[in-house]
Coordinates of C-alpha atoms in Angstrom, one line a residue:
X666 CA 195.3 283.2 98.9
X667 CA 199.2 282.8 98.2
X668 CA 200.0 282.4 94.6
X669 CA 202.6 279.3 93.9
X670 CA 206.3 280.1 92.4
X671 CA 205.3 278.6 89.1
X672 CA 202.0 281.2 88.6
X673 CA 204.3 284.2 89.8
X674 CA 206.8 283.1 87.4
X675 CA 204.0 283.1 84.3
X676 CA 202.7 286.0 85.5
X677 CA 206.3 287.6 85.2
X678 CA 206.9 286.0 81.2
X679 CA 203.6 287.6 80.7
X680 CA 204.1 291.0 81.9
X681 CA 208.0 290.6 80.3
X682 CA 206.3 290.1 77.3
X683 CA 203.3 292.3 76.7
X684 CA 205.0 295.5 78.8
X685 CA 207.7 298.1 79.3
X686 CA 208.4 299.8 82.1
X687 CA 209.2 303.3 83.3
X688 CA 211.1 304.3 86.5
X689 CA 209.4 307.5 88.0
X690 CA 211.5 309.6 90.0
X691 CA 209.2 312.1 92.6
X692 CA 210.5 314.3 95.2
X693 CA 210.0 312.7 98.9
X694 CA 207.1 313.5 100.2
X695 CA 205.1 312.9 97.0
X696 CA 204.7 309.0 96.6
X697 CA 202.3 309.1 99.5
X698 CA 200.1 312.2 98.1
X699 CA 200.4 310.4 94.5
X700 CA 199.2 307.0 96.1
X701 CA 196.2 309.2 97.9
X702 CA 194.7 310.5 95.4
X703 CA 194.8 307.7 93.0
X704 CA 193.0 305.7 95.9
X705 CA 190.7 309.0 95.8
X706 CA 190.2 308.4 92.1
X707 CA 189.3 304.6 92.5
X708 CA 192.7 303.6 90.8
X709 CA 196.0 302.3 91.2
X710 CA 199.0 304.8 91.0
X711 CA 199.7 302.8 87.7
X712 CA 196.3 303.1 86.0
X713 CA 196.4 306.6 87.2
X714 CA 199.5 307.5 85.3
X715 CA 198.4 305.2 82.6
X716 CA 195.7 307.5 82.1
X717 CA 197.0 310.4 82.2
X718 CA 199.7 309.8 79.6
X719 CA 197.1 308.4 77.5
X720 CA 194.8 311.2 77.3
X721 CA 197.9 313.7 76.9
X722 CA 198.8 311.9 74.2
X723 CA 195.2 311.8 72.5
X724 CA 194.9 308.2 72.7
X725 CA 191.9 306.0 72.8
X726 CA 192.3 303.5 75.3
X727 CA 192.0 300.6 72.5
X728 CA 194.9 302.0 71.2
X729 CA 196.7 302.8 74.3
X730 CA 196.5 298.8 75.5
X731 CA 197.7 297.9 72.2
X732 CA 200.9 299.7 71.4
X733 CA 199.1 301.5 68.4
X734 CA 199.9 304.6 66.7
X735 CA 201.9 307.5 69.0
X736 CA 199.0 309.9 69.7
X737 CA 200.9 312.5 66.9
X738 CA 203.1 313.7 69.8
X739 CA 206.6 311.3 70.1

């Protein structure tokens, strides 16, 4: 099911507003091997690497989807 213009565009304020992002830089050859085993893992390549910041940074994952604290490491 296509989504209209006007829910892409909420969607985008939403994501503007609640998020930053991060451009990841891999050698070639890597995205595909990243996007494997995250699929392997049940997870997208994003909740992959969310959760693996999040646990090297000691966070719960309350805190984590909230912006709270720095996990004593930044």
């Amino acid at each position: 099911m296509a989504i209209s213009k006007a829910q892409q565009r909420a969607v985008n304020k939403y994501i503007k507003g609640n998020y930053d992002r991060i451009n990841l830089v891999v050698p070639k050859g890597r995205k595909a091997a990243i996007e494997a085993h995250a699929q392997s893992k049940g997870e997208s390549v994003n909740g992959l690497l969310n959760g693996l910041l999040r646990a090297e940074l000691g966070m719960s994952e309350e805190a984590w989807k909230h912006g709270e604290g720095d996990g004593g490491n930044l």
